[in-house]
PDB file of C-alpha atoms in Angstrom:
ATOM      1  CA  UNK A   1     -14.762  -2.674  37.529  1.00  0.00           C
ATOM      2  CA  UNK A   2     -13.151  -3.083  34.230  1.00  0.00           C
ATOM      3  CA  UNK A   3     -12.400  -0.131  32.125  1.00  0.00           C
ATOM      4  CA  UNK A   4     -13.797  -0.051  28.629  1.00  0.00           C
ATOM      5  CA  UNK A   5     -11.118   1.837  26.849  1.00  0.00           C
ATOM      6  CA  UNK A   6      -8.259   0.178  27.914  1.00  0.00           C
ATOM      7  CA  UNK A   7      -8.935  -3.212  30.319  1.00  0.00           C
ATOM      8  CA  UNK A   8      -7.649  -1.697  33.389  1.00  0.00           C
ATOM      9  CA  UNK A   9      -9.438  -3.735  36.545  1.00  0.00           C
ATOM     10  CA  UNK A  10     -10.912  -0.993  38.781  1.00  0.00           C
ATOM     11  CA  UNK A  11     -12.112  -0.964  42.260  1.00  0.00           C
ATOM     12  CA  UNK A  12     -15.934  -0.743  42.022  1.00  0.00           C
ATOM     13  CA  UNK A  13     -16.373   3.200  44.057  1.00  0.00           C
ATOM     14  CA  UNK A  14     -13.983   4.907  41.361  1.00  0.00           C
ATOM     15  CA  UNK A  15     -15.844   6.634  38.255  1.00  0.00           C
ATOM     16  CA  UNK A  16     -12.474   7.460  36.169  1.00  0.00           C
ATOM     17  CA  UNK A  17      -9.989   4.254  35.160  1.00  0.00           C
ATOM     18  CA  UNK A  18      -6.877   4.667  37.754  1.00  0.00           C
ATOM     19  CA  UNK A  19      -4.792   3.909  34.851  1.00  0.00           C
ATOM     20  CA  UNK A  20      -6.629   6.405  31.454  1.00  0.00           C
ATOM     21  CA  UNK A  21      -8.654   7.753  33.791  1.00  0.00           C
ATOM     22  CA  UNK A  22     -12.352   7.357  31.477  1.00  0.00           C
ATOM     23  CA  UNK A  23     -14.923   7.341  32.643  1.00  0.00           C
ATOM     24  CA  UNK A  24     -16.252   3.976  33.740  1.00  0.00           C
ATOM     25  CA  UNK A  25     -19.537   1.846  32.262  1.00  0.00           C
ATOM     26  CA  UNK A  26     -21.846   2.845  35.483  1.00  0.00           C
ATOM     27  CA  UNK A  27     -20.582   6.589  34.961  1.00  0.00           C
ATOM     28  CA  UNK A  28     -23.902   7.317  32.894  1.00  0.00           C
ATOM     29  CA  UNK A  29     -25.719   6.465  36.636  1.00  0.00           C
ATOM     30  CA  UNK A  30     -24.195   8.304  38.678  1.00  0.00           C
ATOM     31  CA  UNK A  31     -24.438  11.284  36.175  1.00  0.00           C
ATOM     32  CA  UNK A  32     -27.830  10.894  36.396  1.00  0.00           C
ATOM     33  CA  UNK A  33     -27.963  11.088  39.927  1.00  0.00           C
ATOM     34  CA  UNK A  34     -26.113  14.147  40.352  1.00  0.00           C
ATOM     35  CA  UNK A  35     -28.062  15.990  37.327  1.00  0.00           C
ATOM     36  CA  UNK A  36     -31.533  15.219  39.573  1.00  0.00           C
ATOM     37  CA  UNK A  37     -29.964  16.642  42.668  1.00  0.00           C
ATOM     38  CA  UNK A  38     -28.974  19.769  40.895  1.00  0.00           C
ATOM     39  CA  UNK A  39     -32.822  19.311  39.526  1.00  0.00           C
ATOM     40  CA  UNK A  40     -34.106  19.192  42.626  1.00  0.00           C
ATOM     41  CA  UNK A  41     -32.378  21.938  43.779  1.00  0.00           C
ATOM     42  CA  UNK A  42     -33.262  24.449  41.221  1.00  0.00           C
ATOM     43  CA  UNK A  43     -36.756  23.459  42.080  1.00  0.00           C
ATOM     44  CA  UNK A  44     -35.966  24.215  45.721  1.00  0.00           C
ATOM     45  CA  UNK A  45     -34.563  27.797  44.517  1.00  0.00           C
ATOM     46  CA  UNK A  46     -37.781  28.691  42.512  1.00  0.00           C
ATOM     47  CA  UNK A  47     -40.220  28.135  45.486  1.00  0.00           C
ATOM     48  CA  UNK A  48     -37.910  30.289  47.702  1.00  0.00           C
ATOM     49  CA  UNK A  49     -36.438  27.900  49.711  1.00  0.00           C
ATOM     50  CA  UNK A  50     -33.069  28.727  50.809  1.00  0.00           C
ATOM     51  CA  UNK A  51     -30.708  25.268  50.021  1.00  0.00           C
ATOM     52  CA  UNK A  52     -27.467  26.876  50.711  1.00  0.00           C
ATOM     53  CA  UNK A  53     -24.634  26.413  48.440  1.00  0.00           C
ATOM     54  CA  UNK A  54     -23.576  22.438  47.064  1.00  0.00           C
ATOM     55  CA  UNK A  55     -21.908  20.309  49.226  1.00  0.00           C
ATOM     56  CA  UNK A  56     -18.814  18.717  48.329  1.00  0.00           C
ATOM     57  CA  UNK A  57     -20.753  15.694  48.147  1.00  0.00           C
ATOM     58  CA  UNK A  58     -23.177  16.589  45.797  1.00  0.00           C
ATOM     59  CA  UNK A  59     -20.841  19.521  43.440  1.00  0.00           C
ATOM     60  CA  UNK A  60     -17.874  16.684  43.022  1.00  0.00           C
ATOM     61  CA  UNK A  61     -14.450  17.379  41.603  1.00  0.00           C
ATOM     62  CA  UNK A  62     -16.502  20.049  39.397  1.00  0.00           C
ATOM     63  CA  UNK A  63     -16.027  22.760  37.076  1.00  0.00           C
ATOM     64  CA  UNK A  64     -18.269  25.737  36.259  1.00  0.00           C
ATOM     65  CA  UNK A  65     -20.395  26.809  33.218  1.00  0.00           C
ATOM     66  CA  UNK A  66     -18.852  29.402  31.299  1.00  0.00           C
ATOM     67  CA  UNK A  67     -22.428  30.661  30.646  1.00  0.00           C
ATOM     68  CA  UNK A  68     -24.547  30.810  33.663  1.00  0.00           C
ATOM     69  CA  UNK A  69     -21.946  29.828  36.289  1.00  0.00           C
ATOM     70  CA  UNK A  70     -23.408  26.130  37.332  1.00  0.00           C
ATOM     71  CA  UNK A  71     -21.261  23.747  38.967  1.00  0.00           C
ATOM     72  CA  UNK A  72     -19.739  21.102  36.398  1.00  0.00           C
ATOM     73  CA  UNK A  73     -18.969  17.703  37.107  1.00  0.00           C
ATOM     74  CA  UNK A  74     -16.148  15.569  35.063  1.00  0.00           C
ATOM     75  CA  UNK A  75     -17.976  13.935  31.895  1.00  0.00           C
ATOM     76  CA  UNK A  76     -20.322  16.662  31.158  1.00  0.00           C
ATOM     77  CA  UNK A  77     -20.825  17.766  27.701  1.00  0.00           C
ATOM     78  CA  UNK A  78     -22.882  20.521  28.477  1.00  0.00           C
ATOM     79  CA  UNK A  79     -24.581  21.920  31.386  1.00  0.00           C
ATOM     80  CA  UNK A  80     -27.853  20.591  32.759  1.00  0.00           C
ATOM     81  CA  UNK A  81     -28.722  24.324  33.696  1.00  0.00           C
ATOM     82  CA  UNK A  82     -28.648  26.223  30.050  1.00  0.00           C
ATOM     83  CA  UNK A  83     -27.485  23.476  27.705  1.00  0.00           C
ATOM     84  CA  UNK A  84     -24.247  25.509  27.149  1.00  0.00           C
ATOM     85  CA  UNK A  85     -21.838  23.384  25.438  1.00  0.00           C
ATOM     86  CA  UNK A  86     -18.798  22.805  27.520  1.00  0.00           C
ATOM     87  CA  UNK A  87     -15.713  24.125  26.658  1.00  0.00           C
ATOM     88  CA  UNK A  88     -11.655  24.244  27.729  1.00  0.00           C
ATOM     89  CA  UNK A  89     -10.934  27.593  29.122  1.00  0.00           C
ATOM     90  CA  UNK A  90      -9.074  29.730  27.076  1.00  0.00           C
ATOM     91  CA  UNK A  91      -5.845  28.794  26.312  1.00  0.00           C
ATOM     92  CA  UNK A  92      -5.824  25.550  27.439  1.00  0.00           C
ATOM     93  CA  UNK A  93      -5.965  22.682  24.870  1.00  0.00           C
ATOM     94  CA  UNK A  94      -8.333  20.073  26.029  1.00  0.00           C
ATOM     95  CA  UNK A  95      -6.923  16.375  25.346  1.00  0.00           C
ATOM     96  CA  UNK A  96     -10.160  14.522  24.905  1.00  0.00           C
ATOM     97  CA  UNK A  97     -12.445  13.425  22.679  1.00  0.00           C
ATOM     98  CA  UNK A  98     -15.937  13.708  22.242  1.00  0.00           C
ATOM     99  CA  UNK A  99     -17.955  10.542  20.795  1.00  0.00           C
ATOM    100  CA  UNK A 100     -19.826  11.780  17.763  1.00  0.00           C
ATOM    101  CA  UNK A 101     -22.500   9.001  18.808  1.00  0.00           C
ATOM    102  CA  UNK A 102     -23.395   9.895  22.045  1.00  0.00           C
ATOM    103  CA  UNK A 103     -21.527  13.317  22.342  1.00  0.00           C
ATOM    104  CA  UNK A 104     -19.402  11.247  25.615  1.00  0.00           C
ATOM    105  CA  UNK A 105     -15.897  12.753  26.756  1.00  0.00           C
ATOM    106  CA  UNK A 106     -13.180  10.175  25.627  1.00  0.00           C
ATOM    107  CA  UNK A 107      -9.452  10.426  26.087  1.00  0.00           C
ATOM    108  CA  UNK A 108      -7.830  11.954  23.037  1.00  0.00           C
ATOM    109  CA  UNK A 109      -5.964   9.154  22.377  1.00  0.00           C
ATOM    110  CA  UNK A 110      -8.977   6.399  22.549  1.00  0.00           C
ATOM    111  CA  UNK A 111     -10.153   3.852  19.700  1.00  0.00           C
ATOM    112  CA  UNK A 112     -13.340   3.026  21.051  1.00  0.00           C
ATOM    113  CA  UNK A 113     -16.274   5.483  23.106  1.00  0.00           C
ATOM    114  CA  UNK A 114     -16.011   3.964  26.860  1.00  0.00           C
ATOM    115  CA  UNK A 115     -19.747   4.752  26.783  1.00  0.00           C
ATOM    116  CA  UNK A 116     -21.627   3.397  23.865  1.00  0.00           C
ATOM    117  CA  UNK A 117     -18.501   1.608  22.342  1.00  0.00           C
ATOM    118  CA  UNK A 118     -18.316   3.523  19.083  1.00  0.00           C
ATOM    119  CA  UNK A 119     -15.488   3.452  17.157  1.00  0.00           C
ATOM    120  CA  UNK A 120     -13.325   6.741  17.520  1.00  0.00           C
ATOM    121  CA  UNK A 121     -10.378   6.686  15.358  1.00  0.00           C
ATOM    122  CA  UNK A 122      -8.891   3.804  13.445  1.00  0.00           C
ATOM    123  CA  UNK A 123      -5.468   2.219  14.023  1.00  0.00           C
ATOM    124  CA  UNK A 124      -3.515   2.426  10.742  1.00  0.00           C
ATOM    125  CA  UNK A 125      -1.077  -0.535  10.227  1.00  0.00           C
ATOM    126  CA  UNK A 126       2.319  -0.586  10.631  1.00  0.00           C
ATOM    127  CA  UNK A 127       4.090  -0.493   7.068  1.00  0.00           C
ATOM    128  CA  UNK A 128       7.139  -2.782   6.834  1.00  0.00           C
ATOM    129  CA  UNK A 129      10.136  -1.435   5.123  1.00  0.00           C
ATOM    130  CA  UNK A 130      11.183  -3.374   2.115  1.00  0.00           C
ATOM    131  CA  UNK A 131      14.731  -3.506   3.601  1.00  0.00           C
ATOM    132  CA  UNK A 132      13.765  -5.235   6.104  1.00  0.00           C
ATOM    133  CA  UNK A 133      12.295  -8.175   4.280  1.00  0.00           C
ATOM    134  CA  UNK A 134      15.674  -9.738   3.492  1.00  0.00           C
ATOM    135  CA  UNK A 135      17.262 -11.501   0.980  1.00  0.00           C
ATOM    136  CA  UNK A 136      15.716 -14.946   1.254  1.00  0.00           C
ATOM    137  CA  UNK A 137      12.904 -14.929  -1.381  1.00  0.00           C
ATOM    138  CA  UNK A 138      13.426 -12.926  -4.566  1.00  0.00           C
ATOM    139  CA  UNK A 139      10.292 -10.910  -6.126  1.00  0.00           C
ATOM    140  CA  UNK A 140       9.530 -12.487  -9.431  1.00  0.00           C
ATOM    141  CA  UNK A 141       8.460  -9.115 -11.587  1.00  0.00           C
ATOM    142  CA  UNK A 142      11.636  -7.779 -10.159  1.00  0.00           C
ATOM    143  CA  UNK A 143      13.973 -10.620 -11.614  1.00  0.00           C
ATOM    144  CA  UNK A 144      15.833  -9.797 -15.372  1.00  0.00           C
ATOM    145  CA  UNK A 145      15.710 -12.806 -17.588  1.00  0.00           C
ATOM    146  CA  UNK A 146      19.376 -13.909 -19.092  1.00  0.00           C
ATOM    147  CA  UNK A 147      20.290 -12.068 -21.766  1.00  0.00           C
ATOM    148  CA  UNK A 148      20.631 -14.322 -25.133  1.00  0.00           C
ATOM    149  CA  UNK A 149      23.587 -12.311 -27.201  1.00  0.00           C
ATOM    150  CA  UNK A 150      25.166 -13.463 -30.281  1.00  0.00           C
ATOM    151  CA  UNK A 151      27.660 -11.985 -33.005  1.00  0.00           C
ATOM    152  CA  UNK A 152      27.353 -11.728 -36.931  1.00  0.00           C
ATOM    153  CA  UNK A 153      30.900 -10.895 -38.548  1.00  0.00           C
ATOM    154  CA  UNK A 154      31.329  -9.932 -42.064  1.00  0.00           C
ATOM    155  CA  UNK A 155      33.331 -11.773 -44.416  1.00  0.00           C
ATOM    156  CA  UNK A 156      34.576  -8.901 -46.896  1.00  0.00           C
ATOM    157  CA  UNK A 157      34.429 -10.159 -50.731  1.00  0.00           C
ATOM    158  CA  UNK A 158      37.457 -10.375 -52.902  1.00  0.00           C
ATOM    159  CA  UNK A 159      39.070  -6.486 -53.022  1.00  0.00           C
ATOM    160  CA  UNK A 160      36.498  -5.563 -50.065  1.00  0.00           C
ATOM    161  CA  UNK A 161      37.991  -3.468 -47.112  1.00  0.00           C
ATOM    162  CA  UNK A 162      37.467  -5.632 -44.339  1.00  0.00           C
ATOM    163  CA  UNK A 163      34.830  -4.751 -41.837  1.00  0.00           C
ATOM    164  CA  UNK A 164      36.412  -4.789 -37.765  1.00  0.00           C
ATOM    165  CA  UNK A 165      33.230  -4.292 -35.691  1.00  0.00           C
ATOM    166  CA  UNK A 166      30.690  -7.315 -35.255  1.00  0.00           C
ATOM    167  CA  UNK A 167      26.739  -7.024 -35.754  1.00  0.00           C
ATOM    168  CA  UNK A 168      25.849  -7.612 -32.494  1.00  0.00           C
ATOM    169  CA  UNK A 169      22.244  -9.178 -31.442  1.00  0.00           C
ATOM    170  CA  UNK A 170      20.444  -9.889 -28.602  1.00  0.00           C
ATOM    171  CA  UNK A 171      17.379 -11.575 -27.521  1.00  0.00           C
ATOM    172  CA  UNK A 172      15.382 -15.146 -27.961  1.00  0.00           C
ATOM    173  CA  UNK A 173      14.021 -14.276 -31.702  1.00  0.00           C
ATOM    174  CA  UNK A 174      16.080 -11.894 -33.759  1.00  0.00           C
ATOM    175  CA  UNK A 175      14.833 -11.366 -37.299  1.00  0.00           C
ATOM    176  CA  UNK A 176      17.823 -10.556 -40.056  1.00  0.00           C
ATOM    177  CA  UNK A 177      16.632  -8.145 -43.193  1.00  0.00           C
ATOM    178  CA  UNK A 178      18.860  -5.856 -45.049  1.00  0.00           C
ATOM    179  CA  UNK A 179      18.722  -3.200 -42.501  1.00  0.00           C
ATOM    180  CA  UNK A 180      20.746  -4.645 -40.014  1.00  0.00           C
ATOM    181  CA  UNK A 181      22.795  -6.584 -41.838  1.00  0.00           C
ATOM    182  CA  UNK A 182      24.490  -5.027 -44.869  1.00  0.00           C
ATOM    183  CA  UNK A 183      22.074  -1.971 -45.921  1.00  0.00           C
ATOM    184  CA  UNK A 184      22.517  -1.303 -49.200  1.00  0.00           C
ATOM    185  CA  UNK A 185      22.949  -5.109 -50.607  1.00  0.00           C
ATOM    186  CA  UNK A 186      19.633  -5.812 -52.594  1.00  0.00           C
ATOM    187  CA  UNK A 187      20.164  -9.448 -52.674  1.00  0.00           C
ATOM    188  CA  UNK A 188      18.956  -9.153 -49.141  1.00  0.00           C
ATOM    189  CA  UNK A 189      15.485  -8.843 -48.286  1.00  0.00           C
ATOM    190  CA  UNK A 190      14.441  -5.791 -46.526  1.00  0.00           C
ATOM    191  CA  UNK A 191      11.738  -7.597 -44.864  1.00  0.00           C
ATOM    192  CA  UNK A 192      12.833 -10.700 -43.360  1.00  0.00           C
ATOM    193  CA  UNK A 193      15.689 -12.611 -44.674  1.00  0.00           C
ATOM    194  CA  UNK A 194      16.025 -15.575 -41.496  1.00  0.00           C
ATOM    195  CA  UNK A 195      15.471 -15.485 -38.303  1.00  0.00           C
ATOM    196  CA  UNK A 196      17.805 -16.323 -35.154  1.00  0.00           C
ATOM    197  CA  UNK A 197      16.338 -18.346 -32.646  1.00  0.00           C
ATOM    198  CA  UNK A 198      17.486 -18.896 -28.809  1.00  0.00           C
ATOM    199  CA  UNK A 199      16.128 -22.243 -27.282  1.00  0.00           C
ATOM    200  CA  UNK A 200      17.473 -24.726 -25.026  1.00  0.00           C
ATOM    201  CA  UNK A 201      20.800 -22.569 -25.052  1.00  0.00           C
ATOM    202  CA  UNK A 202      21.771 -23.077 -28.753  1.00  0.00           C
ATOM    203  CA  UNK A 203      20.791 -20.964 -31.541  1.00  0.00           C
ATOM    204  CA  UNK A 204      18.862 -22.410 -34.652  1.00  0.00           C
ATOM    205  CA  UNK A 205      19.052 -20.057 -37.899  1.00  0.00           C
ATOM    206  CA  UNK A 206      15.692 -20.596 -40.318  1.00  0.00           C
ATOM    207  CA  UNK A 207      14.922 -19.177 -43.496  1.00  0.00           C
ATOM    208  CA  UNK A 208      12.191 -16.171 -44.249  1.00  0.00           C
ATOM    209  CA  UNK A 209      13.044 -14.916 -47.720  1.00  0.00           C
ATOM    210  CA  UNK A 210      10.900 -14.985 -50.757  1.00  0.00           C
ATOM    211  CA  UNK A 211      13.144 -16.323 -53.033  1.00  0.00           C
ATOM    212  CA  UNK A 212      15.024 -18.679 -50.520  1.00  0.00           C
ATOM    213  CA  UNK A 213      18.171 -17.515 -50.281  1.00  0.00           C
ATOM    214  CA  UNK A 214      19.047 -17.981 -46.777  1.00  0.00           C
ATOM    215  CA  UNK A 215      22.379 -20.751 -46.391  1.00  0.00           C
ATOM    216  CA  UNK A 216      25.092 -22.100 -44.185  1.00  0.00           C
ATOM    217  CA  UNK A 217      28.376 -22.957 -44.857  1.00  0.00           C
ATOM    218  CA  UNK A 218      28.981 -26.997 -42.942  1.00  0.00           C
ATOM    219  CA  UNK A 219      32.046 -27.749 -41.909  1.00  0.00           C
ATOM    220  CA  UNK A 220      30.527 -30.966 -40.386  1.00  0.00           C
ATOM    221  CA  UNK A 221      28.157 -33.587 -40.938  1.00  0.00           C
ATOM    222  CA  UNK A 222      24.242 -32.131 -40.783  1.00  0.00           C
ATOM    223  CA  UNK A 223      21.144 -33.651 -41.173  1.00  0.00           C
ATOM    224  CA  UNK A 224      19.318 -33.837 -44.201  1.00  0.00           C
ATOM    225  CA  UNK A 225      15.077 -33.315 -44.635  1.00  0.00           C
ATOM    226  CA  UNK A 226      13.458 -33.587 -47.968  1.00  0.00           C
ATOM    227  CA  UNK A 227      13.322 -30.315 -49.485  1.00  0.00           C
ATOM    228  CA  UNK A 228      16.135 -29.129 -48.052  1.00  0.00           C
ATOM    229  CA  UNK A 229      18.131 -26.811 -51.021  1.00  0.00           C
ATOM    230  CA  UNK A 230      21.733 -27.562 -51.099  1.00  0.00           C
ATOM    231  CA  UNK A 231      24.229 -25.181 -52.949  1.00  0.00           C
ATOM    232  CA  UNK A 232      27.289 -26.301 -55.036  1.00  0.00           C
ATOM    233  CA  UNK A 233      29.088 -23.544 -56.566  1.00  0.00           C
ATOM    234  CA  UNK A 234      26.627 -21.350 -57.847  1.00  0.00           C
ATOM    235  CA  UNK A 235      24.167 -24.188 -58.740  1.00  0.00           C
ATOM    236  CA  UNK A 236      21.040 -24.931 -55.906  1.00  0.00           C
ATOM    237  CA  UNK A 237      20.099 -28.882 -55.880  1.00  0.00           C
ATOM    238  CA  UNK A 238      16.724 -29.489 -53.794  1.00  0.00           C
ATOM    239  CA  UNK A 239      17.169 -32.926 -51.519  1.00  0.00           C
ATOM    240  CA  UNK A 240      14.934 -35.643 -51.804  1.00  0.00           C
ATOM    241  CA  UNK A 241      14.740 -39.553 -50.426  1.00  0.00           C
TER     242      UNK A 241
END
């Protein structure tokens, strides 16, 4: 016979699993049986008829009530005599588990009542460590995007001490104002003068101020749009096809 609680194959006169040693699916019988002969024995006792004491037949690998002293057998939640809930003796700690379906005596360490099938206890999943995951696949919210730096030196004026350390900016849009550029210069705005902007790794520099005063100094051939204000000297000349 095949054991509920843990698939052990039994032979079919055991009542306990040879391997977890539950109780097996037919147990709930032959408890039955056994409660009626103690039945019919108490029945016996009351009409003064002199039974003797249980055979080892019919009193099993038993244990008795700690109320009124009747024999026990293996499985019992409480006794058939005085409905005494059964209990460990003292200071021994009982390792099983009672079904809170059907009140039936598990193992302690059962998942599922070998008598009605209940659900005990749940199994809680084993949790991975995250070192053990590897290096193969890198987690996307985890990953830092490139850092997009760039460096604004000062030119000092005519008689100007000469500034050593660099503005230094970072990031894909950086907007330039007065602040953090050259505080104090009120040909700046303090708003937004230009704007820096990071794409397709070069930087492009575009214009934000009120009274359009935003240049850069060419070196080399650049492209001309209409509209575009060219300076010469201190005279501005708009461009125009």
């Amino acid at each position: 016979m095949r054991c509920t609680n843990c698939g052990w194959e039994n032979s079919g006169d055991r009542l306990n699993c040879e391997k977890c040693n539950s109780p097996l699916s037919n147990y709930a019988m032959r408890e039955h049986a056994v409660t009626d002969v103690y039945a019919r024995r108490t029945v016996n006792e009351n009409i003064g008829i002199n039974v003797g004491r249980p055979t080892v037949c019919e009193q099993g690998d038993s244990e008795s009530c700690p109320q009124c002293g009747y024999p026990l057998l293996p499985g019992m939640s409480e006794c058939p005599n005085c409905n005494c809930s059964r209990q460990a003796p003292a200071g021994v700690v009982s390792d099983s588990l009672n079904c809170p379906k059907c009140n039936h005596e598990n193992r302690e360490d059962a998942f599922f009542c070998s008598h009605c099938g209940y659900e005990l206890q749940k199994k809680e999943p084993v949790k991975q460590s995250r070192s053990s995951y590897g290096r193969k696949t890198i987690t996307p919210w985890e990953m830092q995007a490139p850092v997009c730096a760039c460096r604004l030196s000062m030119i000092p004026n005519t008689n100007e001490e000469a500034v050593t350390s660099p503005l230094v900016f970072s990031g894909e849009e950086i907007i330039l104002n007065r602040d953090n550029t050259d505080e104090g210069n009120m040909t700046i705005t303090s708003k937004e003068q230009a704007v820096l902007t990071y794409e397709n790794k070069k930087w492009y520099l575009q214009d934000r101020s009120e009274q359009k005063t935003t240049f850069v100094y060419t070196t080399e051939k650049i492209e001309l749009k209409p509209g575009d204000i060219i300076v010469l000297g201190n005279r501005r000349f708009e461009f125009d096809e």
